[in-house]
Amino acid sequence: MPYDPARHGPRRIVGPGFYEQVYEVVRQVPEGFVTTYGDVGAELGSSRVARQVGYALAGLSDEKLEPAVPWYRVVNGRGRLSFPAGDRREKEQRRALHREGVRVDESGRVHDFSNLRYDFDAE
DNA sequence: CGTATGACTTTTA
DNA sequence: GTAAAAGCCATAC
């Protein structure tokens, strides 16, 4: 069977792994803001690890980390949700974002995405 | 060490 | 504006 993080999940939740770094960066995103996979990757040093960022987030679907990771604040580079419409996570992400004041279009587009995008370097 | 996979991005049409 | 193809790279086997 091929590797399936949705079923097996990442074995290493804490430690010097890449995933740990991803979680740490995502936790920096304040409430009411969003970020992109590419931005998180860039913050980690490489702007080409966007897939791995999503990969890391996929791992915490079933995992429960102490500091909650606001995975729902991470969208793709075009300001859209990375789930097909009707997906369980897609609905949950919309609900969570709406609760923080982030409006999401029916197509899954984040309204005023450019303005809500969090700037890590601004810290 | 080589192959396979994917919550992505960028380019091209 | 959308759609399809190629490229990326950490993790697993």
PDB file of C-alpha atoms (C1' of nucleotides) in Angstrom:
ATOM      1  CA  MET A   1       0.000   0.000   0.000  1.00  0.00           C
ATOM      2  CA  PRO A   2       1.325   3.451  -0.868  1.00  0.00           C
ATOM      3  CA  TYR A   3       1.953   6.014   1.753  1.00  0.00           C
ATOM      4  CA  ASP A   4      -1.294   7.509   3.039  1.00  0.00           C
ATOM      5  CA  PRO A   5      -0.880  10.211   5.698  1.00  0.00           C
ATOM      6  CA  ALA A   6      -4.629  10.534   6.063  1.00  0.00           C
ATOM      7  CA  ARG A   7      -4.727   6.998   7.399  1.00  0.00           C
ATOM      8  CA  HIS A   8      -1.338   6.441   8.951  1.00  0.00           C
ATOM      9  CA  GLY A   9      -0.342   9.981   9.779  1.00  0.00           C
ATOM     10  CA  PRO A  10       3.186  11.163  10.386  1.00  0.00           C
ATOM     11  CA  ARG A  11       5.046   9.136  12.916  1.00  0.00           C
ATOM     12  CA  ARG A  12       7.124  12.021  14.113  1.00  0.00           C
ATOM     13  CA  ILE A  13       4.871  14.705  15.591  1.00  0.00           C
ATOM     14  CA  VAL A  14       7.554  16.417  17.624  1.00  0.00           C
ATOM     15  CA  GLY A  15      11.283  16.583  17.180  1.00  0.00           C
ATOM     16  CA  PRO A  16      13.727  17.929  14.648  1.00  0.00           C
ATOM     17  CA  GLY A  17      11.477  17.033  11.750  1.00  0.00           C
ATOM     18  CA  PHE A  18      10.241  19.240   8.966  1.00  0.00           C
ATOM     19  CA  TYR A  19       6.665  18.816  10.087  1.00  0.00           C
ATOM     20  CA  GLU A  20       7.420  20.242  13.496  1.00  0.00           C
ATOM     21  CA  GLN A  21       8.746  23.381  11.847  1.00  0.00           C
ATOM     22  CA  VAL A  22       5.615  23.670   9.765  1.00  0.00           C
ATOM     23  CA  TYR A  23       3.380  23.487  12.807  1.00  0.00           C
ATOM     24  CA  GLU A  24       5.450  26.109  14.550  1.00  0.00           C
ATOM     25  CA  VAL A  25       5.175  28.519  11.654  1.00  0.00           C
ATOM     26  CA  VAL A  26       1.436  27.978  11.223  1.00  0.00           C
ATOM     27  CA  ARG A  27       0.924  28.722  14.891  1.00  0.00           C
ATOM     28  CA  GLN A  28       2.381  32.180  14.263  1.00  0.00           C
ATOM     29  CA  VAL A  29      -0.551  33.148  12.080  1.00  0.00           C
ATOM     30  CA  PRO A  30      -2.816  35.392  14.177  1.00  0.00           C
ATOM     31  CA  GLU A  31      -6.557  35.049  14.375  1.00  0.00           C
ATOM     32  CA  GLY A  32      -8.452  36.582  11.516  1.00  0.00           C
ATOM     33  CA  PHE A  33      -5.546  36.204   9.108  1.00  0.00           C
ATOM     34  CA  VAL A  34      -4.615  33.585   6.577  1.00  0.00           C
ATOM     35  CA  THR A  35      -1.405  32.372   4.969  1.00  0.00           C
ATOM     36  CA  THR A  36      -0.400  30.157   2.072  1.00  0.00           C
ATOM     37  CA  TYR A  37       1.498  26.917   1.779  1.00  0.00           C
ATOM     38  CA  GLY A  38       4.150  28.690  -0.208  1.00  0.00           C
ATOM     39  CA  ASP A  39       4.594  31.395   2.422  1.00  0.00           C
ATOM     40  CA  VAL A  40       5.016  28.849   5.174  1.00  0.00           C
ATOM     41  CA  GLY A  41       7.555  27.041   3.047  1.00  0.00           C
ATOM     42  CA  ALA A  42       9.391  30.270   2.346  1.00  0.00           C
ATOM     43  CA  GLU A  43       9.520  30.960   6.066  1.00  0.00           C
ATOM     44  CA  LEU A  44      11.145  27.576   6.514  1.00  0.00           C
ATOM     45  CA  GLY A  45      13.804  28.443   4.001  1.00  0.00           C
ATOM     46  CA  SER A  46      12.473  26.911   0.809  1.00  0.00           C
ATOM     47  CA  SER A  47       9.604  28.287  -1.217  1.00  0.00           C
ATOM     48  CA  ARG A  48       9.263  24.957  -3.006  1.00  0.00           C
ATOM     49  CA  VAL A  49       8.134  22.849  -0.108  1.00  0.00           C
ATOM     50  CA  ALA A  50       4.510  23.913  -0.369  1.00  0.00           C
ATOM     51  CA  ARG A  51       3.505  20.315  -0.891  1.00  0.00           C
ATOM     52  CA  GLN A  52       5.333  19.217   2.171  1.00  0.00           C
ATOM     53  CA  VAL A  53       3.585  21.926   4.148  1.00  0.00           C
ATOM     54  CA  GLY A  54       0.209  20.575   3.127  1.00  0.00           C
ATOM     55  CA  TYR A  55       1.558  17.148   3.797  1.00  0.00           C
ATOM     56  CA  ALA A  56       2.456  18.113   7.321  1.00  0.00           C
ATOM     57  CA  LEU A  57      -0.949  19.619   7.918  1.00  0.00           C
ATOM     58  CA  ALA A  58      -2.623  16.497   6.578  1.00  0.00           C
ATOM     59  CA  GLY A  59      -0.896  14.631   9.348  1.00  0.00           C
ATOM     60  CA  LEU A  60      -2.576  16.534  12.143  1.00  0.00           C
ATOM     61  CA  SER A  61      -6.055  15.597  10.987  1.00  0.00           C
ATOM     62  CA  ASP A  62      -6.168  12.804  13.494  1.00  0.00           C
ATOM     63  CA  GLU A  63      -3.395  13.985  15.766  1.00  0.00           C
ATOM     64  CA  LYS A  64      -3.963  16.204  18.753  1.00  0.00           C
ATOM     65  CA  LEU A  65      -1.140  18.587  19.443  1.00  0.00           C
ATOM     66  CA  GLU A  66      -0.914  20.577  22.633  1.00  0.00           C
ATOM     67  CA  PRO A  67      -0.761  24.027  21.046  1.00  0.00           C
ATOM     68  CA  ALA A  68      -3.583  23.804  18.553  1.00  0.00           C
ATOM     69  CA  VAL A  69      -2.407  24.328  15.003  1.00  0.00           C
ATOM     70  CA  PRO A  70      -4.728  26.680  13.061  1.00  0.00           C
ATOM     71  CA  TRP A  71      -4.497  24.620   9.876  1.00  0.00           C
ATOM     72  CA  TYR A  72      -7.671  26.287   8.572  1.00  0.00           C
ATOM     73  CA  ARG A  73      -5.773  29.582   8.225  1.00  0.00           C
ATOM     74  CA  VAL A  74      -3.672  28.031   5.496  1.00  0.00           C
ATOM     75  CA  VAL A  75      -5.000  28.301   1.955  1.00  0.00           C
ATOM     76  CA  ASN A  76      -3.365  27.937  -1.437  1.00  0.00           C
ATOM     77  CA  GLY A  77      -1.506  30.644  -3.294  1.00  0.00           C
ATOM     78  CA  ARG A  78      -4.608  31.888  -5.124  1.00  0.00           C
ATOM     79  CA  GLY A  79      -6.494  32.459  -1.910  1.00  0.00           C
ATOM     80  CA  ARG A  80      -8.715  29.424  -2.301  1.00  0.00           C
ATOM     81  CA  LEU A  81      -9.413  26.447  -0.099  1.00  0.00           C
ATOM     82  CA  SER A  82      -7.497  23.369  -1.125  1.00  0.00           C
ATOM     83  CA  PHE A  83     -10.416  21.000  -0.732  1.00  0.00           C
ATOM     84  CA  PRO A  84     -13.121  19.979  -3.171  1.00  0.00           C
ATOM     85  CA  ALA A  85     -16.530  21.486  -2.416  1.00  0.00           C
ATOM     86  CA  GLY A  86     -18.489  19.350  -0.007  1.00  0.00           C
ATOM     87  CA  ASP A  87     -15.434  17.818   1.602  1.00  0.00           C
ATOM     88  CA  ARG A  88     -15.620  17.486   5.374  1.00  0.00           C
ATOM     89  CA  ARG A  89     -12.474  19.531   5.931  1.00  0.00           C
ATOM     90  CA  GLU A  90     -13.597  22.114   3.404  1.00  0.00           C
ATOM     91  CA  LYS A  91     -16.756  22.837   5.379  1.00  0.00           C
ATOM     92  CA  GLU A  92     -14.918  22.916   8.653  1.00  0.00           C
ATOM     93  CA  GLN A  93     -12.352  25.317   7.263  1.00  0.00           C
ATOM     94  CA  ARG A  94     -15.058  27.680   6.039  1.00  0.00           C
ATOM     95  CA  ARG A  95     -16.808  27.591   9.382  1.00  0.00           C
ATOM     96  CA  ALA A  96     -13.598  28.249  11.302  1.00  0.00           C
ATOM     97  CA  LEU A  97     -12.586  31.135   9.065  1.00  0.00           C
ATOM     98  CA  HIS A  98     -16.035  32.677   9.151  1.00  0.00           C
ATOM     99  CA  ARG A  99     -15.923  32.557  12.937  1.00  0.00           C
ATOM    100  CA  GLU A 100     -12.770  34.671  12.815  1.00  0.00           C
ATOM    101  CA  GLY A 101     -14.282  37.182  10.439  1.00  0.00           C
ATOM    102  CA  VAL A 102     -12.770  35.827   7.240  1.00  0.00           C
ATOM    103  CA  ARG A 103     -15.332  35.717   4.463  1.00  0.00           C
ATOM    104  CA  VAL A 104     -15.122  32.852   2.021  1.00  0.00           C
ATOM    105  CA  ASP A 105     -16.774  32.831  -1.367  1.00  0.00           C
ATOM    106  CA  GLU A 106     -19.002  30.015  -2.559  1.00  0.00           C
ATOM    107  CA  SER A 107     -16.235  29.005  -4.926  1.00  0.00           C
ATOM    108  CA  GLY A 108     -13.888  28.740  -1.961  1.00  0.00           C
ATOM    109  CA  ARG A 109     -12.137  32.022  -2.568  1.00  0.00           C
ATOM    110  CA  VAL A 110     -11.106  34.095   0.446  1.00  0.00           C
ATOM    111  CA  HIS A 111     -12.494  37.594   0.159  1.00  0.00           C
ATOM    112  CA  ASP A 112      -9.846  40.324   0.325  1.00  0.00           C
ATOM    113  CA  PHE A 113      -7.202  37.636   0.408  1.00  0.00           C
ATOM    114  CA  SER A 114      -4.303  39.964  -0.370  1.00  0.00           C
ATOM    115  CA  ASN A 115      -5.134  42.105   2.636  1.00  0.00           C
ATOM    116  CA  LEU A 116      -5.699  39.237   5.061  1.00  0.00           C
ATOM    117  CA  ARG A 117      -2.540  37.402   4.085  1.00  0.00           C
ATOM    118  CA  TYR A 118      -0.234  37.397   7.081  1.00  0.00           C
ATOM    119  CA  ASP A 119       3.278  38.743   6.623  1.00  0.00           C
ATOM    120  CA  PHE A 120       5.733  36.693   8.659  1.00  0.00           C
ATOM    121  CA  ASP A 121       8.536  39.174   8.176  1.00  0.00           C
ATOM    122  CA  ALA A 122       6.425  41.877   9.771  1.00  0.00           C
ATOM    123  CA  GLU A 123       6.793  40.349  13.187  1.00  0.00           C
TER     124      GLU A 123
ATOM    125  C1'  DC B   1      19.874   4.065  -2.420  1.00  0.00           C
ATOM    126  C1'  DG B   2      15.835   4.141  -5.718  1.00  0.00           C
ATOM    127  C1'  DT B   3      10.744   4.558  -6.375  1.00  0.00           C
ATOM    128  C1'  DA B   4       6.177   6.437  -5.178  1.00  0.00           C
ATOM    129  C1'  DT B   5       3.160   9.873  -3.295  1.00  0.00           C
ATOM    130  C1'  DG B   6       0.898  14.428  -2.686  1.00  0.00           C
ATOM    131  C1'  DA B   7      -4.141  19.942   2.091  1.00  0.00           C
ATOM    132  C1'  DC B   8       0.990  22.964  -3.824  1.00  0.00           C
ATOM    133  C1'  DT B   9       2.958  26.412  -7.380  1.00  0.00           C
ATOM    134  C1'  DT B  10       4.045  28.074 -11.688  1.00  0.00           C
ATOM    135  C1'  DT B  11       3.843  28.078 -16.472  1.00  0.00           C
ATOM    136  C1'  DT B  12       1.446  27.530 -20.740  1.00  0.00           C
ATOM    137  C1'  DA B  13      -2.693  27.378 -23.803  1.00  0.00           C
TER     138       DA B  13
ATOM    139  C1'  DG C   1     -11.365  34.021 -16.033  1.00  0.00           C
ATOM    140  C1'  DT C   2     -10.369  28.307 -16.330  1.00  0.00           C
ATOM    141  C1'  DA C   3      -7.682  23.789 -17.427  1.00  0.00           C
ATOM    142  C1'  DA C   4      -3.825  20.791 -18.035  1.00  0.00           C
ATOM    143  C1'  DA C   5       1.185  19.608 -17.471  1.00  0.00           C
ATOM    144  C1'  DA C   6       5.610  19.895 -15.382  1.00  0.00           C
ATOM    145  C1'  DG C   7       8.394  20.740 -11.368  1.00  0.00           C
ATOM    146  C1'  DC C   8       9.454  20.422  -6.206  1.00  0.00           C
ATOM    147  C1'  DC C   9      11.024  17.889  -2.126  1.00  0.00           C
ATOM    148  C1'  DA C  10      10.226  15.515   2.701  1.00  0.00           C
ATOM    149  C1'  DT C  11       8.601  11.099   4.137  1.00  0.00           C
ATOM    150  C1'  DA C  12       7.681   6.089   3.589  1.00  0.00           C
ATOM    151  C1'  DC C  13       8.875   1.496   1.917  1.00  0.00           C
TER     152       DC C  13
END
